[in-house]
PDB file of C-alpha atoms in Angstrom:
ATOM      1  CA  UNK A 173     -14.347  -7.220   1.284  1.00  0.00           C
ATOM      2  CA  UNK A 174     -12.545  -8.941   4.111  1.00  0.00           C
ATOM      3  CA  UNK A 175     -11.450  -6.429   6.746  1.00  0.00           C
ATOM      4  CA  UNK A 176      -8.543  -6.289   9.135  1.00  0.00           C
ATOM      5  CA  UNK A 177      -8.266  -4.726  12.578  1.00  0.00           C
ATOM      6  CA  UNK A 178      -4.994  -3.538  14.078  1.00  0.00           C
ATOM      7  CA  UNK A 179      -4.071  -1.514  17.172  1.00  0.00           C
ATOM      8  CA  UNK A 180      -3.482   2.135  16.401  1.00  0.00           C
ATOM      9  CA  UNK A 181      -0.056   2.194  17.985  1.00  0.00           C
ATOM     10  CA  UNK A 182       2.542   0.083  19.765  1.00  0.00           C
ATOM     11  CA  UNK A 183       5.819   0.819  21.432  1.00  0.00           C
ATOM     12  CA  UNK A 184       8.956  -1.241  21.749  1.00  0.00           C
ATOM     13  CA  UNK A 185      12.515  -0.945  22.934  1.00  0.00           C
ATOM     14  CA  UNK A 186      15.458  -1.372  20.647  1.00  0.00           C
ATOM     15  CA  UNK A 187      16.764  -4.937  20.263  1.00  0.00           C
ATOM     16  CA  UNK A 188      13.639  -6.422  21.828  1.00  0.00           C
ATOM     17  CA  UNK A 189      11.130  -8.562  19.912  1.00  0.00           C
ATOM     18  CA  UNK A 190       7.925  -6.948  18.689  1.00  0.00           C
ATOM     19  CA  UNK A 191       4.655  -8.748  18.064  1.00  0.00           C
ATOM     20  CA  UNK A 192       2.210  -6.809  15.905  1.00  0.00           C
ATOM     21  CA  UNK A 193      -1.287  -8.329  15.912  1.00  0.00           C
ATOM     22  CA  UNK A 194      -3.927  -8.304  13.184  1.00  0.00           C
ATOM     23  CA  UNK A 195      -7.471  -9.613  13.372  1.00  0.00           C
ATOM     24  CA  UNK A 196      -9.251 -10.752  10.230  1.00  0.00           C
ATOM     25  CA  UNK A 197     -12.232 -12.725  11.471  1.00  0.00           C
ATOM     26  CA  UNK A 198     -14.036 -12.665   8.098  1.00  0.00           C
ATOM     27  CA  UNK A 199     -11.110 -14.032   6.114  1.00  0.00           C
ATOM     28  CA  UNK A 200     -11.991 -16.508   3.384  1.00  0.00           C
ATOM     29  CA  UNK A 201     -10.092 -19.660   2.597  1.00  0.00           C
ATOM     30  CA  UNK A 202      -8.406 -18.134  -0.436  1.00  0.00           C
ATOM     31  CA  UNK A 203      -7.300 -14.814   1.114  1.00  0.00           C
ATOM     32  CA  UNK A 204      -3.582 -14.288   1.537  1.00  0.00           C
ATOM     33  CA  UNK A 205      -2.397 -12.275   4.523  1.00  0.00           C
ATOM     34  CA  UNK A 206       0.075  -9.566   3.564  1.00  0.00           C
ATOM     35  CA  UNK A 207       2.056  -7.157   5.701  1.00  0.00           C
ATOM     36  CA  UNK A 208       3.524  -3.887   4.495  1.00  0.00           C
ATOM     37  CA  UNK A 209       5.273  -1.099   6.316  1.00  0.00           C
ATOM     38  CA  UNK A 210       5.609   2.584   5.580  1.00  0.00           C
ATOM     39  CA  UNK A 211       8.575   4.584   6.752  1.00  0.00           C
ATOM     40  CA  UNK A 212       8.132   8.345   7.114  1.00  0.00           C
ATOM     41  CA  UNK A 213       7.788  10.160   3.780  1.00  0.00           C
ATOM     42  CA  UNK A 214       8.110   6.951   1.780  1.00  0.00           C
ATOM     43  CA  UNK A 215       5.770   4.601  -0.017  1.00  0.00           C
ATOM     44  CA  UNK A 216       4.838   1.351   1.719  1.00  0.00           C
ATOM     45  CA  UNK A 217       7.141  -1.611   1.254  1.00  0.00           C
ATOM     46  CA  UNK A 218       6.364  -5.290   1.319  1.00  0.00           C
ATOM     47  CA  UNK A 219       7.332  -7.177   4.461  1.00  0.00           C
ATOM     48  CA  UNK A 220       5.911 -10.688   4.303  1.00  0.00           C
ATOM     49  CA  UNK A 221       2.858 -12.704   3.319  1.00  0.00           C
ATOM     50  CA  UNK A 222       1.341 -16.098   3.980  1.00  0.00           C
ATOM     51  CA  UNK A 223      -1.722 -18.257   3.490  1.00  0.00           C
ATOM     52  CA  UNK A 224      -1.903 -20.895   6.219  1.00  0.00           C
ATOM     53  CA  UNK A 225       1.569 -21.768   7.476  1.00  0.00           C
ATOM     54  CA  UNK A 226       3.927 -19.588   9.423  1.00  0.00           C
ATOM     55  CA  UNK A 227       6.465 -17.802   7.247  1.00  0.00           C
ATOM     56  CA  UNK A 228       9.944 -16.446   7.837  1.00  0.00           C
ATOM     57  CA  UNK A 229      12.095 -14.127   5.773  1.00  0.00           C
ATOM     58  CA  UNK A 230      15.034 -11.857   6.404  1.00  0.00           C
ATOM     59  CA  UNK A 231      12.806  -9.019   7.599  1.00  0.00           C
ATOM     60  CA  UNK A 232      10.293 -10.735   9.855  1.00  0.00           C
ATOM     61  CA  UNK A 233       8.203 -13.760  10.716  1.00  0.00           C
ATOM     62  CA  UNK A 234       4.495 -14.191  10.210  1.00  0.00           C
ATOM     63  CA  UNK A 235       2.551 -16.354  12.613  1.00  0.00           C
ATOM     64  CA  UNK A 236      -0.923 -17.325  11.397  1.00  0.00           C
ATOM     65  CA  UNK A 237      -3.528 -18.683  13.787  1.00  0.00           C
ATOM     66  CA  UNK A 238      -4.844 -22.140  13.085  1.00  0.00           C
ATOM     67  CA  UNK A 239      -8.317 -20.781  12.273  1.00  0.00           C
ATOM     68  CA  UNK A 240      -6.687 -17.986  10.205  1.00  0.00           C
ATOM     69  CA  UNK A 241      -8.785 -15.351  11.929  1.00  0.00           C
ATOM     70  CA  UNK A 242      -5.734 -13.580  13.242  1.00  0.00           C
ATOM     71  CA  UNK A 243      -2.054 -13.236  12.521  1.00  0.00           C
ATOM     72  CA  UNK A 244       1.002 -11.710  14.133  1.00  0.00           C
ATOM     73  CA  UNK A 245       3.959 -10.034  12.523  1.00  0.00           C
ATOM     74  CA  UNK A 246       7.087 -10.682  14.530  1.00  0.00           C
ATOM     75  CA  UNK A 247      10.166  -8.482  14.400  1.00  0.00           C
ATOM     76  CA  UNK A 248      12.750 -10.516  16.259  1.00  0.00           C
ATOM     77  CA  UNK A 249      14.997  -7.634  17.269  1.00  0.00           C
ATOM     78  CA  UNK A 250      13.563  -4.187  16.734  1.00  0.00           C
ATOM     79  CA  UNK A 251      15.876  -1.460  15.516  1.00  0.00           C
ATOM     80  CA  UNK A 252      15.278   2.250  15.242  1.00  0.00           C
ATOM     81  CA  UNK A 253      14.883   1.761  11.491  1.00  0.00           C
ATOM     82  CA  UNK A 254      11.851  -0.442  12.131  1.00  0.00           C
ATOM     83  CA  UNK A 255       9.859   2.548  13.374  1.00  0.00           C
ATOM     84  CA  UNK A 256       7.055   2.768  10.827  1.00  0.00           C
ATOM     85  CA  UNK A 257       3.365   2.244  10.217  1.00  0.00           C
ATOM     86  CA  UNK A 258       2.646  -1.460   9.681  1.00  0.00           C
ATOM     87  CA  UNK A 259      -0.318  -2.504   7.567  1.00  0.00           C
ATOM     88  CA  UNK A 260      -1.997  -5.890   7.485  1.00  0.00           C
ATOM     89  CA  UNK A 261      -4.156  -6.498   4.402  1.00  0.00           C
ATOM     90  CA  UNK A 262      -5.876  -9.438   2.762  1.00  0.00           C
ATOM     91  CA  UNK A 263      -5.352 -10.283  -0.902  1.00  0.00           C
ATOM     92  CA  UNK A 264      -7.916 -12.472  -2.554  1.00  0.00           C
ATOM     93  CA  UNK A 265      -6.402 -15.282  -4.568  1.00  0.00           C
ATOM     94  CA  UNK A 266      -9.494 -15.866  -6.658  1.00  0.00           C
ATOM     95  CA  UNK A 267      -8.262 -13.338  -9.166  1.00  0.00           C
ATOM     96  CA  UNK A 268     -11.360 -11.172  -9.347  1.00  0.00           C
ATOM     97  CA  UNK A 269     -10.909  -8.920  -6.335  1.00  0.00           C
ATOM     98  CA  UNK A 270      -8.408  -6.339  -7.504  1.00  0.00           C
ATOM     99  CA  UNK A 271      -9.319  -3.635  -5.060  1.00  0.00           C
ATOM    100  CA  UNK A 272      -6.578  -3.453  -2.455  1.00  0.00           C
ATOM    101  CA  UNK A 273      -7.563  -1.301   0.489  1.00  0.00           C
ATOM    102  CA  UNK A 274      -5.430  -0.469   3.495  1.00  0.00           C
ATOM    103  CA  UNK A 275      -6.638   0.207   7.010  1.00  0.00           C
ATOM    104  CA  UNK A 276      -4.998   2.733   9.307  1.00  0.00           C
ATOM    105  CA  UNK A 277      -2.257   0.338  10.333  1.00  0.00           C
ATOM    106  CA  UNK A 278      -0.221   0.253  13.534  1.00  0.00           C
ATOM    107  CA  UNK A 279       2.286   2.986  14.264  1.00  0.00           C
ATOM    108  CA  UNK A 280       5.317   1.304  15.807  1.00  0.00           C
ATOM    109  CA  UNK A 281       7.581   3.446  17.938  1.00  0.00           C
ATOM    110  CA  UNK A 282      10.988   2.029  18.823  1.00  0.00           C
ATOM    111  CA  UNK A 283      12.738   3.510  21.831  1.00  0.00           C
ATOM    112  CA  UNK A 284      16.540   3.559  21.989  1.00  0.00           C
TER     113      UNK A 284
ATOM    114  CA  UNK B 296      13.535  -7.048 -12.730  1.00  0.00           C
ATOM    115  CA  UNK B 297      10.503  -4.849 -12.392  1.00  0.00           C
ATOM    116  CA  UNK B 298      10.671  -1.184 -11.509  1.00  0.00           C
ATOM    117  CA  UNK B 299       8.087   1.517 -10.959  1.00  0.00           C
ATOM    118  CA  UNK B 300       8.674   5.179 -11.703  1.00  0.00           C
ATOM    119  CA  UNK B 301       6.537   8.013 -10.481  1.00  0.00           C
ATOM    120  CA  UNK B 302       6.910  11.734 -11.193  1.00  0.00           C
ATOM    121  CA  UNK B 303       7.126  14.492 -10.345  1.00  0.00           C
ATOM    122  CA  UNK B 304       8.361  13.811  -6.829  1.00  0.00           C
ATOM    123  CA  UNK B 305       7.225  17.159  -5.475  1.00  0.00           C
ATOM    124  CA  UNK B 306       5.024  19.903  -6.799  1.00  0.00           C
ATOM    125  CA  UNK B 307       3.323  23.023  -5.548  1.00  0.00           C
ATOM    126  CA  UNK B 308       0.259  24.141  -7.454  1.00  0.00           C
ATOM    127  CA  UNK B 309      -2.221  26.994  -7.044  1.00  0.00           C
ATOM    128  CA  UNK B 310      -5.893  26.314  -6.467  1.00  0.00           C
ATOM    129  CA  UNK B 311      -7.722  25.924  -9.753  1.00  0.00           C
ATOM    130  CA  UNK B 312      -4.700  24.778 -11.738  1.00  0.00           C
ATOM    131  CA  UNK B 313      -4.559  21.427 -13.550  1.00  0.00           C
ATOM    132  CA  UNK B 314      -2.660  18.376 -12.376  1.00  0.00           C
ATOM    133  CA  UNK B 315      -0.964  15.467 -14.061  1.00  0.00           C
ATOM    134  CA  UNK B 316       0.937  12.765 -12.198  1.00  0.00           C
ATOM    135  CA  UNK B 317       2.478   9.951 -14.156  1.00  0.00           C
ATOM    136  CA  UNK B 318       3.417   6.418 -13.230  1.00  0.00           C
ATOM    137  CA  UNK B 319       5.133   3.805 -15.372  1.00  0.00           C
ATOM    138  CA  UNK B 320       6.110   0.228 -14.683  1.00  0.00           C
ATOM    139  CA  UNK B 321       8.948  -1.609 -16.389  1.00  0.00           C
ATOM    140  CA  UNK B 322       9.766  -5.270 -16.661  1.00  0.00           C
ATOM    141  CA  UNK B 323       6.261  -6.706 -16.571  1.00  0.00           C
ATOM    142  CA  UNK B 324       3.128  -6.838 -18.688  1.00  0.00           C
ATOM    143  CA  UNK B 325      -0.557  -6.416 -17.914  1.00  0.00           C
ATOM    144  CA  UNK B 326      -0.030  -5.315 -14.310  1.00  0.00           C
ATOM    145  CA  UNK B 327      -2.808  -4.198 -12.013  1.00  0.00           C
ATOM    146  CA  UNK B 328      -2.203  -0.508 -11.323  1.00  0.00           C
ATOM    147  CA  UNK B 329      -3.291   1.624  -8.380  1.00  0.00           C
ATOM    148  CA  UNK B 330      -3.382   5.246  -7.242  1.00  0.00           C
ATOM    149  CA  UNK B 331      -3.503   5.965  -3.523  1.00  0.00           C
ATOM    150  CA  UNK B 332      -3.565   9.240  -1.632  1.00  0.00           C
ATOM    151  CA  UNK B 333      -2.347   9.902   1.855  1.00  0.00           C
ATOM    152  CA  UNK B 334      -3.333  13.152   3.508  1.00  0.00           C
ATOM    153  CA  UNK B 335      -1.030  14.449   6.232  1.00  0.00           C
ATOM    154  CA  UNK B 336      -1.149  12.134   9.241  1.00  0.00           C
ATOM    155  CA  UNK B 337      -3.745   9.883   7.654  1.00  0.00           C
ATOM    156  CA  UNK B 338      -3.918   6.397   6.199  1.00  0.00           C
ATOM    157  CA  UNK B 339      -3.807   5.266   2.590  1.00  0.00           C
ATOM    158  CA  UNK B 340      -6.916   5.998   0.585  1.00  0.00           C
ATOM    159  CA  UNK B 341      -7.450   4.016  -2.608  1.00  0.00           C
ATOM    160  CA  UNK B 342      -8.414   6.402  -5.407  1.00  0.00           C
ATOM    161  CA  UNK B 343      -8.349   4.368  -8.612  1.00  0.00           C
ATOM    162  CA  UNK B 344      -7.330   0.952  -9.818  1.00  0.00           C
ATOM    163  CA  UNK B 345      -6.974  -0.558 -13.264  1.00  0.00           C
ATOM    164  CA  UNK B 346      -6.749  -4.131 -14.495  1.00  0.00           C
ATOM    165  CA  UNK B 347      -6.074  -3.232 -18.121  1.00  0.00           C
ATOM    166  CA  UNK B 348      -5.753  -0.516 -20.757  1.00  0.00           C
ATOM    167  CA  UNK B 349      -8.692   1.835 -20.597  1.00  0.00           C
ATOM    168  CA  UNK B 350     -10.217  -0.010 -17.624  1.00  0.00           C
ATOM    169  CA  UNK B 351     -10.424   2.318 -14.637  1.00  0.00           C
ATOM    170  CA  UNK B 352     -12.339   1.799 -11.425  1.00  0.00           C
ATOM    171  CA  UNK B 353     -12.932   4.815  -9.219  1.00  0.00           C
ATOM    172  CA  UNK B 354     -13.211   4.326  -5.484  1.00  0.00           C
ATOM    173  CA  UNK B 355     -13.922   7.829  -4.248  1.00  0.00           C
ATOM    174  CA  UNK B 356     -16.014  10.435  -6.091  1.00  0.00           C
ATOM    175  CA  UNK B 357     -13.854  13.528  -6.205  1.00  0.00           C
ATOM    176  CA  UNK B 358     -12.029  16.097  -8.223  1.00  0.00           C
ATOM    177  CA  UNK B 359      -9.599  13.617  -9.769  1.00  0.00           C
ATOM    178  CA  UNK B 360      -9.566  11.255 -12.730  1.00  0.00           C
ATOM    179  CA  UNK B 361      -7.260   8.508 -13.924  1.00  0.00           C
ATOM    180  CA  UNK B 362      -6.327   7.108 -17.291  1.00  0.00           C
ATOM    181  CA  UNK B 363      -4.335   4.158 -18.560  1.00  0.00           C
ATOM    182  CA  UNK B 364      -3.380   4.951 -22.148  1.00  0.00           C
ATOM    183  CA  UNK B 365      -0.776   2.176 -22.322  1.00  0.00           C
ATOM    184  CA  UNK B 366      -0.349  -1.152 -20.589  1.00  0.00           C
ATOM    185  CA  UNK B 367       2.259   0.069 -18.127  1.00  0.00           C
ATOM    186  CA  UNK B 368       1.320   3.731 -17.827  1.00  0.00           C
ATOM    187  CA  UNK B 369      -1.093   5.148 -15.291  1.00  0.00           C
ATOM    188  CA  UNK B 370      -1.911   8.861 -15.110  1.00  0.00           C
ATOM    189  CA  UNK B 371      -3.692  10.803 -12.382  1.00  0.00           C
ATOM    190  CA  UNK B 372      -5.241  14.111 -13.444  1.00  0.00           C
ATOM    191  CA  UNK B 373      -7.329  17.007 -12.324  1.00  0.00           C
ATOM    192  CA  UNK B 374      -8.726  19.909 -14.316  1.00  0.00           C
ATOM    193  CA  UNK B 375      -8.949  22.249 -11.324  1.00  0.00           C
ATOM    194  CA  UNK B 376      -7.161  21.527  -8.064  1.00  0.00           C
ATOM    195  CA  UNK B 377      -8.761  22.138  -4.680  1.00  0.00           C
ATOM    196  CA  UNK B 378      -6.982  22.800  -1.406  1.00  0.00           C
ATOM    197  CA  UNK B 379      -8.204  19.415  -0.216  1.00  0.00           C
ATOM    198  CA  UNK B 380      -6.276  17.706  -3.010  1.00  0.00           C
ATOM    199  CA  UNK B 381      -3.019  18.282  -1.155  1.00  0.00           C
ATOM    200  CA  UNK B 382      -1.350  15.074  -0.077  1.00  0.00           C
ATOM    201  CA  UNK B 383       1.099  12.314  -0.836  1.00  0.00           C
ATOM    202  CA  UNK B 384       0.104  10.403  -3.968  1.00  0.00           C
ATOM    203  CA  UNK B 385       1.341   6.883  -4.427  1.00  0.00           C
ATOM    204  CA  UNK B 386       1.237   4.696  -7.487  1.00  0.00           C
ATOM    205  CA  UNK B 387       1.508   0.938  -7.077  1.00  0.00           C
ATOM    206  CA  UNK B 388       1.436  -2.173  -9.191  1.00  0.00           C
ATOM    207  CA  UNK B 389       0.812  -5.861  -8.641  1.00  0.00           C
ATOM    208  CA  UNK B 390       0.950  -8.804 -11.020  1.00  0.00           C
ATOM    209  CA  UNK B 391      -2.460  -9.925 -12.162  1.00  0.00           C
ATOM    210  CA  UNK B 392      -3.495 -13.246 -10.747  1.00  0.00           C
ATOM    211  CA  UNK B 393      -3.314 -14.747  -7.284  1.00  0.00           C
ATOM    212  CA  UNK B 394      -3.401 -13.123  -3.900  1.00  0.00           C
ATOM    213  CA  UNK B 395       0.160 -14.231  -3.305  1.00  0.00           C
ATOM    214  CA  UNK B 396       1.389 -11.486  -5.600  1.00  0.00           C
ATOM    215  CA  UNK B 397       3.149  -8.589  -3.950  1.00  0.00           C
ATOM    216  CA  UNK B 398       2.099  -4.957  -4.261  1.00  0.00           C
ATOM    217  CA  UNK B 399       4.988  -2.627  -5.121  1.00  0.00           C
ATOM    218  CA  UNK B 400       4.770   1.110  -4.547  1.00  0.00           C
ATOM    219  CA  UNK B 401       6.494   4.003  -6.215  1.00  0.00           C
ATOM    220  CA  UNK B 402       8.370   6.648  -4.285  1.00  0.00           C
ATOM    221  CA  UNK B 403       5.371   8.969  -4.239  1.00  0.00           C
ATOM    222  CA  UNK B 404       4.484  12.476  -5.389  1.00  0.00           C
ATOM    223  CA  UNK B 405       3.950  15.115  -2.731  1.00  0.00           C
ATOM    224  CA  UNK B 406       1.408  17.693  -3.856  1.00  0.00           C
ATOM    225  CA  UNK B 407       0.805  20.978  -2.086  1.00  0.00           C
ATOM    226  CA  UNK B 408      -2.094  23.085  -3.276  1.00  0.00           C
ATOM    227  CA  UNK B 409      -1.947  26.734  -2.195  1.00  0.00           C
TER     228      UNK B 409
END
């Protein structure tokens, strides 16, 4: 299984941009990069995903390195509600790898 | 639209008692279904996943079992709970197929074993 590596924790100030990194050096050409976040006492929620090109949605942006061995989740203006654990995982598009495992993620603290 | 329901939301059980957590998905067919556990202050641990009725894959040998009696129903069980079974249990589903498909989680069931 392709693995991801994320920093254990990061800190940001409110209304400042946040760049959350993820390394996935063993990614295969058909793996999608997904980001989820988990607020306290809740189940994880989907944030964004991509394959090769950078992606934007109302929650965040995803910047994918040209070699796809790393990616960065960008929160353009952090709010206190963005304080959560952020998970980067790889989903295989070949259809036969159904096992979806999460790493420890990055705990984001947002200071007022 | 698709929805996922998980219950009960909270339960407190004595050691040695049985357990049954239920998860159902609406608005889709043949989903991939997952059970995760999160111990206090820890990450998500994949327990079981299923790609179809009666097809269960176990990731961690333990005191728990899972069943999928219907296409959109996933049940987590135990015959005798241990203290170490305490945690936050999450059910999730994803459409079968490509890696572009999004994983959707239920609200979770918080289990305390005393």
